């Protein structure tokens, strides 16, 4: 890998990935294509914006002209595709945006990448990689006692978000099967860590708790997710780029499966410890049950034996250490938080999503 195109690199996982590979591979050159939607944030990349090995292009993966120009202008040997609409609750409010970005955008990217790849010299063709970053949500929901999702679990997406990601996975797969396009798909569980947009459970709970606002728990709070610290995900992606087989899919997960309520209580305890002067201690008093997410998946769990065996990857962080780092990061970055919270579209989203649930405002 020398010249890598990253889509969606101004978002949560993409920006962590850029930092991670700049730190771990000293000769890589990165082009970050991002349309800076509500969750794209150049503050995530401030510290590297002037590096010679990094440059940013504002552009939309759905724009045929822009993507065509990109592949005409640069000679990439690797594409890592993060750009997407990523929030399940927003997909319930506005599914068409998810079809446009996640399905049409991925189709447009693939089409142009294929044309580019077909014109490469045989040696370059052989080493080119297109890594599509996807989610465990394509597999649907598990009941208690069901075995975890493996790479051969049939797709059964339950939200418009999950369905749009499933469609994009199918498109990537079809390009490998039909054109032998050197694609790899990863399906990862819930990430958490620095730079996560505060609409997702963990940053939302941290920030509401610091501010003494209610901590909204959907339904009974007994839903289960498999939590992975974001830099462990980034390391897995890097190793898959270097050791993974084209045409394969790899599940990535953290082997951490607390119920939502337990994870919220854990965050509250960390804040009780880190903020002994807070008037809101114990922070768990702020927990408030609110009406459930429609179609809410009950449980996710990942069988990660394939990536462990074939790639040699395992997560380094456990939930306790990862949550402590994450809470500290949000406490240490009030300016980053404020820049998001003061935006009218963030306030508007909080109202749309929570006012109908009767929470988030006191
Ligand atoms: P995010 O919402 O934080 O970031 C998405 C990024 O994509 C933003 O920078 C945004 O500006 C950009 N983007 C959106 N539409 C675009 C478009 N049309 N053209 C160009 N850029 C566009 O999301 P995230 O949590 O970082 O997720 C990144 C990827 O990883 C997604 O594909 C998501 O499905 C997948 N994923 C996320 C998780 C998770 O827990 N967050 C887990 C598994 C997989
Ligand atoms: O599983 C991987 C997926 O994880 C990614 O593909 C998605 O991009 C990412 O957003 C995430 O989806 P979830 O829906 O699992 O994440 P979210 O943080 O929105 O919610 C986590 C759990 O917490 C879920 O069961 C819903 C619940 N929840 C969420 C919010 C925002 C609450 O109880 N209250 C809330 O306010």
Short mmCIF file of C-alpha atoms and ligand atoms in Angstrom, two decimals:
data_model
loop_
_atom_site.label_atom_id
_atom_site.label_comp_id
_atom_site.label_asym_id
_atom_site.label_seq_id
_atom_site.Cartn_x
_atom_site.Cartn_y
_atom_site.Cartn_z
CA UNK A 1 0.00 0.00 0.00
CA UNK A 2 1.32 3.39 -0.99
CA UNK A 3 -1.54 5.52 -2.18
CA UNK A 4 -4.80 5.01 -0.42
CA UNK A 5 -8.25 6.55 -1.02
CA UNK A 6 -10.40 6.76 2.08
CA UNK A 7 -14.06 7.71 1.73
CA UNK A 8 -15.83 9.15 4.77
CA UNK A 9 -12.53 9.88 6.52
CA UNK A 10 -13.94 12.89 8.40
CA UNK A 11 -16.40 10.70 10.31
CA UNK A 12 -15.89 8.73 13.50
CA UNK A 13 -14.21 5.51 12.33
CA UNK A 14 -12.67 7.03 9.19
CA UNK A 15 -10.83 9.74 11.12
CA UNK A 16 -9.58 7.23 13.69
CA UNK A 17 -8.41 5.01 10.83
CA UNK A 18 -6.50 7.88 9.20
CA UNK A 19 -4.71 8.66 12.47
CA UNK A 20 -4.01 4.98 13.02
CA UNK A 21 -2.45 4.28 9.64
CA UNK A 22 -0.43 7.50 9.62
CA UNK A 23 0.99 6.41 12.98
CA UNK A 24 1.66 2.83 11.93
CA UNK A 25 2.70 3.02 8.25
CA UNK A 26 5.24 5.77 7.66
CA UNK A 27 5.23 5.85 3.84
CA UNK A 28 1.51 5.85 3.06
CA UNK A 29 -0.13 8.73 1.23
CA UNK A 30 -3.78 9.29 2.08
CA UNK A 31 -6.51 11.00 0.08
CA UNK A 32 -9.63 11.56 2.16
CA UNK A 33 -12.83 12.08 0.17
CA UNK A 34 -15.70 13.22 2.36
CA UNK A 35 -18.81 15.27 1.69
CA UNK A 36 -18.86 16.68 5.24
CA UNK A 37 -22.44 15.80 6.05
CA UNK A 38 -23.68 16.45 9.60
CA UNK A 39 -21.40 13.70 11.00
CA UNK A 40 -18.30 14.63 8.98
CA UNK A 41 -16.05 16.91 11.00
CA UNK A 42 -12.69 18.35 9.97
CA UNK A 43 -11.97 19.07 13.66
CA UNK A 44 -11.30 15.30 13.87
CA UNK A 45 -8.30 15.78 11.56
CA UNK A 46 -6.97 19.18 12.66
CA UNK A 47 -3.65 17.82 13.90
CA UNK A 48 -2.75 16.23 10.54
CA UNK A 49 -4.29 18.67 8.08
CA UNK A 50 -0.90 20.09 6.98
CA UNK A 51 0.94 16.79 6.62
CA UNK A 52 2.42 16.15 3.16
CA UNK A 53 1.20 12.56 3.28
CA UNK A 54 -2.44 13.54 3.76
CA UNK A 55 -4.88 15.55 1.74
CA UNK A 56 -8.59 16.22 1.91
CA UNK A 57 -11.09 16.50 -0.94
CA UNK A 58 -14.67 17.54 -0.33
CA UNK A 59 -16.85 15.40 -2.55
CA UNK A 60 -19.92 13.19 -2.68
CA UNK A 61 -19.62 9.49 -3.48
CA UNK A 62 -22.96 9.73 -5.32
CA UNK A 63 -21.60 12.30 -7.79
CA UNK A 64 -20.57 10.39 -10.96
CA UNK A 65 -18.51 13.27 -12.36
CA UNK A 66 -16.58 13.88 -9.13
CA UNK A 67 -15.74 10.20 -8.64
CA UNK A 68 -14.76 9.77 -12.28
CA UNK A 69 -12.40 12.79 -12.00
CA UNK A 70 -10.91 11.43 -8.79
CA UNK A 71 -9.92 8.13 -10.42
CA UNK A 72 -8.62 9.95 -13.51
CA UNK A 73 -6.41 12.22 -11.45
CA UNK A 74 -4.86 9.84 -8.90
CA UNK A 75 -3.37 6.37 -9.05
CA UNK A 76 -4.68 4.61 -5.98
CA UNK A 77 -3.60 1.12 -5.00
CA UNK A 78 -6.14 0.83 -2.18
CA UNK A 79 -9.66 2.10 -1.47
CA UNK A 80 -11.18 1.92 2.00
CA UNK A 81 -14.85 2.79 1.85
CA UNK A 82 -16.34 4.18 5.08
CA UNK A 83 -18.63 6.91 3.69
CA UNK A 84 -22.20 6.21 4.68
CA UNK A 85 -25.24 7.37 6.55
CA UNK A 86 -24.67 5.49 9.79
CA UNK A 87 -27.40 6.15 12.37
CA UNK A 88 -30.29 3.67 12.67
CA UNK A 89 -32.70 6.22 14.21
CA UNK A 90 -32.13 8.64 11.34
CA UNK A 91 -32.79 5.84 8.85
CA UNK A 92 -36.20 5.36 10.44
CA UNK A 93 -36.97 9.07 9.92
CA UNK A 94 -35.45 9.39 6.43
CA UNK A 95 -34.79 6.05 4.68
CA UNK A 96 -34.31 7.52 1.19
CA UNK A 97 -31.13 9.35 2.25
CA UNK A 98 -29.72 5.96 3.26
CA UNK A 99 -30.60 4.39 -0.08
CA UNK A 100 -28.98 7.30 -1.89
CA UNK A 101 -25.70 7.37 0.06
CA UNK A 102 -25.21 3.77 1.06
CA UNK A 103 -26.56 2.02 -2.04
CA UNK A 104 -26.28 4.48 -4.94
CA UNK A 105 -23.07 6.00 -3.55
CA UNK A 106 -21.41 2.60 -3.18
CA UNK A 107 -22.59 1.59 -6.67
CA UNK A 108 -21.11 4.76 -8.13
CA UNK A 109 -17.82 4.26 -6.32
CA UNK A 110 -17.59 0.64 -7.42
CA UNK A 111 -18.38 1.43 -11.04
CA UNK A 112 -15.61 4.02 -11.27
CA UNK A 113 -13.14 1.94 -9.27
CA UNK A 114 -13.72 -0.99 -11.64
CA UNK A 115 -13.04 1.11 -14.75
CA UNK A 116 -9.86 2.41 -13.09
CA UNK A 117 -8.72 -1.04 -11.98
CA UNK A 118 -9.28 -2.62 -15.40
CA UNK A 119 -6.79 -0.19 -16.94
CA UNK A 120 -3.98 -0.91 -14.46
CA UNK A 121 -0.83 -2.85 -15.35
CA UNK A 122 -1.06 -6.57 -14.38
CA UNK A 123 1.19 -6.11 -11.33
CA UNK A 124 -0.83 -3.16 -10.04
CA UNK A 125 -4.07 -4.98 -10.83
CA UNK A 126 -2.97 -7.88 -8.68
CA UNK A 127 -2.17 -5.83 -5.59
CA UNK A 128 -5.12 -3.37 -5.78
CA UNK A 129 -7.65 -3.71 -2.92
CA UNK A 130 -11.14 -2.31 -2.34
CA UNK A 131 -12.14 -2.70 1.31
CA UNK A 132 -15.83 -2.17 2.04
CA UNK A 133 -16.52 -1.38 5.69
CA UNK A 134 -19.85 -2.80 6.79
CA UNK A 135 -21.80 -3.77 9.86
CA UNK A 136 -23.08 -6.74 11.86
CA UNK A 137 -26.58 -5.27 11.57
CA UNK A 138 -26.97 -6.88 8.12
CA UNK A 139 -27.45 -10.22 9.93
CA UNK A 140 -30.55 -9.10 11.86
CA UNK A 141 -31.28 -9.92 15.47
CA UNK A 142 -30.39 -12.85 17.75
CA UNK A 143 -32.51 -14.35 20.51
CA UNK A 144 -30.94 -15.27 23.82
CA UNK A 145 -29.08 -18.55 23.31
CA UNK A 146 -28.71 -18.23 19.51
CA UNK A 147 -25.16 -18.77 18.26
CA UNK A 148 -23.29 -15.58 17.25
CA UNK A 149 -23.24 -14.28 13.67
CA UNK A 150 -20.63 -15.93 11.48
CA UNK A 151 -19.53 -14.99 7.95
CA UNK A 152 -22.07 -17.48 6.56
CA UNK A 153 -25.09 -16.28 8.56
CA UNK A 154 -27.84 -15.32 6.08
CA UNK A 155 -28.57 -11.61 5.78
CA UNK A 156 -31.79 -10.47 7.52
CA UNK A 157 -31.57 -6.67 7.96
CA UNK A 158 -34.30 -5.07 10.08
CA UNK A 159 -33.81 -1.30 9.76
CA UNK A 160 -33.55 0.84 6.62
CA UNK A 161 -29.93 1.50 7.64
CA UNK A 162 -29.14 -2.22 7.89
CA UNK A 163 -30.97 -2.93 4.63
CA UNK A 164 -29.03 -0.23 2.80
CA UNK A 165 -25.73 -1.61 4.13
CA UNK A 166 -26.81 -5.13 3.16
CA UNK A 167 -27.54 -3.91 -0.37
CA UNK A 168 -24.13 -2.27 -0.57
CA UNK A 169 -22.46 -5.49 0.62
CA UNK A 170 -24.29 -7.42 -2.11
CA UNK A 171 -23.11 -4.96 -4.74
CA UNK A 172 -19.49 -5.33 -3.60
CA UNK A 173 -19.81 -9.11 -3.60
CA UNK A 174 -21.28 -9.05 -7.12
CA UNK A 175 -18.30 -7.05 -8.41
CA UNK A 176 -15.95 -9.71 -7.15
CA UNK A 177 -18.05 -12.56 -8.53
CA UNK A 178 -18.73 -10.93 -11.91
CA UNK A 179 -15.57 -8.96 -12.69
CA UNK A 180 -13.05 -10.52 -10.27
CA UNK A 181 -12.75 -7.03 -8.81
CA UNK A 182 -10.42 -7.39 -5.78
CA UNK A 183 -12.87 -6.49 -3.03
CA UNK A 184 -13.02 -7.52 0.62
CA UNK A 185 -15.97 -6.92 2.96
CA UNK A 186 -15.77 -6.49 6.73
CA UNK A 187 -18.79 -6.68 9.03
CA UNK A 188 -18.06 -5.06 12.37
CA UNK A 189 -20.00 -4.68 15.60
CA UNK A 190 -20.68 -1.44 17.55
CA UNK A 191 -17.65 0.83 17.79
CA UNK A 192 -17.01 3.39 20.51
CA UNK A 193 -14.17 5.79 21.29
CA UNK A 194 -12.89 9.30 20.47
CA UNK A 195 -14.59 11.44 17.79
CA UNK A 196 -17.90 9.53 17.79
CA UNK A 197 -20.77 11.83 16.86
CA UNK A 198 -22.92 12.38 19.97
CA UNK A 199 -26.10 10.92 18.55
CA UNK A 200 -24.90 7.35 19.27
CA UNK A 201 -25.51 5.72 22.65
CA UNK A 202 -22.12 6.01 24.37
CA UNK A 203 -21.18 9.64 23.59
CA UNK A 204 -24.79 10.74 24.07
CA UNK A 205 -24.93 9.20 27.53
CA UNK A 206 -21.55 10.67 28.53
CA UNK A 207 -22.51 14.19 27.44
CA UNK A 208 -26.05 14.11 28.84
CA UNK A 209 -24.74 12.82 32.17
CA UNK A 210 -22.08 15.56 32.41
CA UNK A 211 -24.81 18.14 31.76
CA UNK A 212 -27.29 16.59 34.19
CA UNK A 213 -29.76 15.73 31.41
CA UNK A 214 -31.87 12.55 31.29
CA UNK A 215 -30.16 9.42 29.97
CA UNK A 216 -32.67 7.97 27.50
CA UNK A 217 -32.91 4.17 27.50
CA UNK A 218 -34.99 2.74 24.68
CA UNK A 219 -37.52 0.09 25.74
CA UNK A 220 -36.38 -2.08 28.65
CA UNK A 221 -32.65 -1.43 28.08
CA UNK A 222 -31.98 -5.17 27.87
CA UNK A 223 -30.83 -5.08 24.22
CA UNK A 224 -27.34 -6.42 23.70
CA UNK A 225 -24.60 -5.08 21.44
CA UNK A 226 -21.05 -6.32 20.90
CA UNK A 227 -18.83 -3.32 21.73
CA UNK A 228 -15.43 -2.77 20.12
CA UNK A 229 -12.98 0.04 20.85
CA UNK A 230 -12.56 1.94 17.58
CA UNK A 231 -8.75 1.61 17.36
CA UNK A 232 -9.09 -2.17 17.60
CA UNK A 233 -11.40 -1.97 14.57
CA UNK A 234 -8.84 0.21 12.75
CA UNK A 235 -6.06 -2.29 13.46
CA UNK A 236 -8.26 -5.12 12.16
CA UNK A 237 -8.90 -3.22 8.91
CA UNK A 238 -5.19 -2.53 8.45
CA UNK A 239 -4.30 -6.18 8.94
CA UNK A 240 -7.08 -7.31 6.59
CA UNK A 241 -5.76 -4.96 3.89
CA UNK A 242 -2.35 -6.55 4.25
CA UNK A 243 -3.27 -10.19 4.86
CA UNK A 244 -6.91 -10.63 3.83
CA UNK A 245 -8.04 -12.62 0.78
CA UNK A 246 -10.01 -10.95 -1.99
CA UNK A 247 -13.62 -12.07 -2.31
CA UNK A 248 -13.75 -12.88 1.41
CA UNK A 249 -15.77 -11.33 4.21
CA UNK A 250 -14.47 -11.01 7.77
CA UNK A 251 -16.46 -10.49 10.95
CA UNK A 252 -14.92 -8.12 13.49
CA UNK A 253 -16.17 -7.88 17.08
CA UNK A 254 -15.14 -7.09 20.62
CA UNK A 255 -16.47 -10.09 22.53
CA UNK A 256 -18.07 -7.61 24.92
CA UNK A 257 -21.81 -8.08 25.20
CA UNK A 258 -23.33 -6.07 28.04
CA UNK A 259 -27.00 -5.00 27.96
CA UNK A 260 -27.50 -1.32 27.14
CA UNK A 261 -28.60 -0.59 30.68
CA UNK A 262 -25.41 -2.12 32.08
CA UNK A 263 -23.21 -0.10 29.78
CA UNK A 264 -25.04 3.10 30.76
CA UNK A 265 -24.60 2.26 34.45
CA UNK A 266 -20.91 1.61 33.84
CA UNK A 267 -20.51 5.05 32.22
CA UNK A 268 -22.33 6.60 35.21
CA UNK A 269 -19.93 4.92 37.66
CA UNK A 270 -16.90 6.13 35.70
CA UNK A 271 -18.27 9.69 35.79
CA UNK A 272 -19.01 9.39 39.52
CA UNK A 273 -15.34 8.52 39.98
CA UNK A 274 -13.86 11.10 37.57
CA UNK A 275 -16.16 13.97 38.56
CA UNK A 276 -16.44 13.78 42.38
CA UNK A 277 -17.67 17.41 42.55
CA UNK A 278 -20.52 16.91 40.08
CA UNK A 279 -23.94 17.94 41.46
CA UNK A 280 -25.46 15.10 39.42
CA UNK A 281 -23.82 12.23 41.34
CA UNK A 282 -24.80 9.47 41.34
CA UNK A 283 -25.22 9.95 37.59
CA UNK A 284 -27.38 6.81 37.37
CA UNK A 285 -30.25 8.83 38.92
CA UNK A 286 -30.54 10.48 35.46
CA UNK A 287 -31.51 7.21 33.73
CA UNK A 288 -34.92 7.50 32.09
CA UNK A 289 -36.77 4.78 30.17
CA UNK A 290 -38.32 6.04 26.93
CA UNK A 291 -40.42 4.41 24.20
CA UNK A 292 -38.50 1.87 22.14
CA UNK A 293 -36.92 2.22 18.69
CA UNK A 294 -39.28 0.64 16.12
CA UNK A 295 -37.96 -2.72 14.87
CA UNK A 296 -35.25 -2.60 17.56
CA UNK A 297 -32.82 -5.52 17.20
CA UNK A 298 -32.59 -7.41 20.48
CA UNK A 299 -29.13 -8.86 20.41
CA UNK A 300 -25.96 -8.90 18.30
CA UNK A 301 -22.94 -11.13 18.87
CA UNK A 302 -20.03 -11.90 16.56
CA UNK A 303 -18.18 -15.12 15.92
CA UNK A 304 -14.67 -13.79 15.29
CA UNK A 305 -12.85 -17.09 14.85
CA UNK A 306 -12.13 -16.48 11.15
CA UNK A 307 -10.29 -13.19 11.63
CA UNK A 308 -8.42 -14.61 14.63
CA UNK A 309 -7.31 -17.69 12.74
CA UNK A 310 -6.65 -16.31 9.26
CA UNK A 311 -5.46 -12.78 10.06
CA UNK A 312 -4.17 -13.24 13.61
CA UNK A 313 -6.16 -10.26 14.95
CA UNK A 314 -7.70 -9.93 18.40
CA UNK A 315 -8.99 -6.84 20.21
CA UNK A 316 -6.54 -5.33 22.69
CA UNK A 317 -8.92 -3.18 24.68
CA UNK A 318 -11.50 -4.56 27.08
CA UNK A 319 -14.75 -2.73 27.79
CA UNK A 320 -13.58 -1.35 31.11
CA UNK A 321 -10.36 0.16 29.77
CA UNK A 322 -11.98 1.31 26.52
CA UNK A 323 -14.85 3.05 28.31
CA UNK A 324 -12.50 4.77 30.74
CA UNK A 325 -10.42 6.14 27.81
CA UNK A 326 -13.57 7.22 26.00
CA UNK A 327 -15.14 9.05 28.94
CA UNK A 328 -11.83 10.82 29.62
CA UNK A 329 -11.58 11.83 25.95
CA UNK A 330 -15.02 13.49 26.00
CA UNK A 331 -14.23 15.24 29.32
CA UNK A 332 -10.94 16.51 27.85
CA UNK A 333 -12.45 17.85 24.60
CA UNK A 334 -15.19 20.33 25.55
CA UNK A 335 -14.49 22.52 22.49
CA UNK A 336 -14.98 19.61 20.09
CA UNK A 337 -18.25 18.80 21.84
CA UNK A 338 -19.47 22.41 21.91
CA UNK A 339 -18.79 22.91 18.19
CA UNK A 340 -21.23 20.10 17.48
CA UNK A 341 -23.79 20.84 20.17
CA UNK A 342 -24.27 24.46 19.18
CA UNK A 343 -25.14 23.57 15.57
CA UNK A 344 -28.87 24.07 14.84
CA UNK A 345 -29.14 20.78 12.92
CA UNK A 346 -27.82 18.87 15.96
CA UNK A 347 -30.38 20.53 18.23
CA UNK A 348 -33.08 19.84 15.62
CA UNK A 349 -32.16 16.14 15.52
CA UNK A 350 -32.24 15.85 19.32
CA UNK A 351 -35.71 17.39 19.31
CA UNK A 352 -37.01 15.17 16.52
CA UNK A 353 -35.65 11.95 18.02
CA UNK A 354 -36.31 12.55 21.71
CA UNK A 355 -39.21 14.96 22.08
CA UNK A 356 -41.55 12.30 20.69
CA UNK A 357 -40.08 9.89 23.23
CA UNK A 358 -40.59 12.35 26.09
CA UNK A 359 -36.93 12.48 27.12
CA UNK A 360 -33.72 14.44 26.65
CA UNK A 361 -35.25 17.76 27.79
CA UNK A 362 -36.06 18.42 31.40
P1 LIG B 1 -20.07 8.54 10.64
O1 LIG B 1 -21.50 8.89 10.42
O2 LIG B 1 -19.38 9.04 11.86
O3 LIG B 1 -19.20 9.00 9.39
C1 LIG B 1 -19.64 8.91 8.07
C2 LIG B 1 -18.78 9.81 7.20
O4 LIG B 1 -19.20 9.66 5.83
C3 LIG B 1 -18.92 11.30 7.54
O5 LIG B 1 -17.64 11.90 7.57
C4 LIG B 1 -19.73 11.85 6.39
O6 LIG B 1 -19.48 13.23 6.11
C5 LIG B 1 -19.32 10.95 5.24
N1 LIG B 1 -20.32 10.87 4.18
C6 LIG B 1 -21.65 10.63 4.34
N2 LIG B 1 -22.26 10.66 3.14
C7 LIG B 1 -21.30 10.89 2.22
C8 LIG B 1 -21.30 11.01 0.80
N3 LIG B 1 -22.42 10.90 0.09
N4 LIG B 1 -20.12 11.23 0.17
C9 LIG B 1 -18.97 11.35 0.88
N5 LIG B 1 -18.92 11.28 2.22
C10 LIG B 1 -20.07 11.04 2.88
O7 LIG B 1 -20.02 6.96 10.56
P2 LIG B 1 -19.03 5.92 11.28
O8 LIG B 1 -19.65 5.48 12.55
O9 LIG B 1 -17.67 6.44 11.25
O10 LIG B 1 -19.16 4.69 10.26
C11 LIG B 1 -18.27 4.57 9.14
C12 LIG B 1 -18.61 3.32 8.37
O11 LIG B 1 -18.46 2.18 9.23
C13 LIG B 1 -20.04 3.25 7.85
O12 LIG B 1 -20.02 2.68 6.58
C14 LIG B 1 -20.77 2.37 8.84
O13 LIG B 1 -21.83 1.69 8.23
C15 LIG B 1 -19.66 1.40 9.24
N6 LIG B 1 -19.77 0.82 10.57
C16 LIG B 1 -19.95 1.62 11.67
C17 LIG B 1 -20.00 1.04 12.94
C18 LIG B 1 -20.18 1.89 14.17
O14 LIG B 1 -20.37 1.31 15.26
N7 LIG B 1 -20.09 3.20 14.10
C19 LIG B 1 -19.88 -0.35 13.07
C20 LIG B 1 -19.72 -1.13 11.93
C21 LIG B 1 -19.64 -0.53 10.68
O1 LIG B 2 -23.74 -2.81 15.18
C1 LIG B 2 -23.01 -1.90 14.40
C2 LIG B 2 -23.79 -0.62 14.30
O2 LIG B 2 -23.72 0.01 15.57
C3 LIG B 2 -23.28 0.33 13.21
O3 LIG B 2 -23.44 -0.29 11.97
C4 LIG B 2 -24.05 1.64 13.25
O4 LIG B 2 -23.50 2.54 12.30
C5 LIG B 2 -23.94 2.24 14.63
O5 LIG B 2 -24.72 3.41 14.72
C6 LIG B 2 -24.40 1.23 15.68
O6 LIG B 2 -25.83 1.02 15.61
P1 LIG B 2 -26.74 0.89 16.93
O7 LIG B 2 -28.13 1.21 16.57
O8 LIG B 2 -26.47 -0.38 17.64
O9 LIG B 2 -26.06 2.07 17.80
P2 LIG B 2 -26.69 3.20 18.73
O10 LIG B 2 -25.55 3.86 19.44
O11 LIG B 2 -27.64 4.07 18.00
O12 LIG B 2 -27.52 2.37 19.78
C7 LIG B 2 -26.91 1.37 20.60
C8 LIG B 2 -28.00 0.74 21.44
O13 LIG B 2 -28.47 1.71 22.40
C9 LIG B 2 -29.22 0.30 20.67
O14 LIG B 2 -29.74 -0.88 21.24
C10 LIG B 2 -30.21 1.45 20.84
C11 LIG B 2 -29.87 1.95 22.22
N1 LIG B 2 -30.08 3.41 22.45
C12 LIG B 2 -29.54 4.27 21.56
C13 LIG B 2 -29.69 5.63 21.74
C14 LIG B 2 -29.11 6.61 20.74
C15 LIG B 2 -30.76 3.85 23.57
O15 LIG B 2 -31.25 3.04 24.40
N2 LIG B 2 -30.91 5.20 23.75
C16 LIG B 2 -30.42 6.10 22.86
O16 LIG B 2 -30.62 7.33 23.08
#
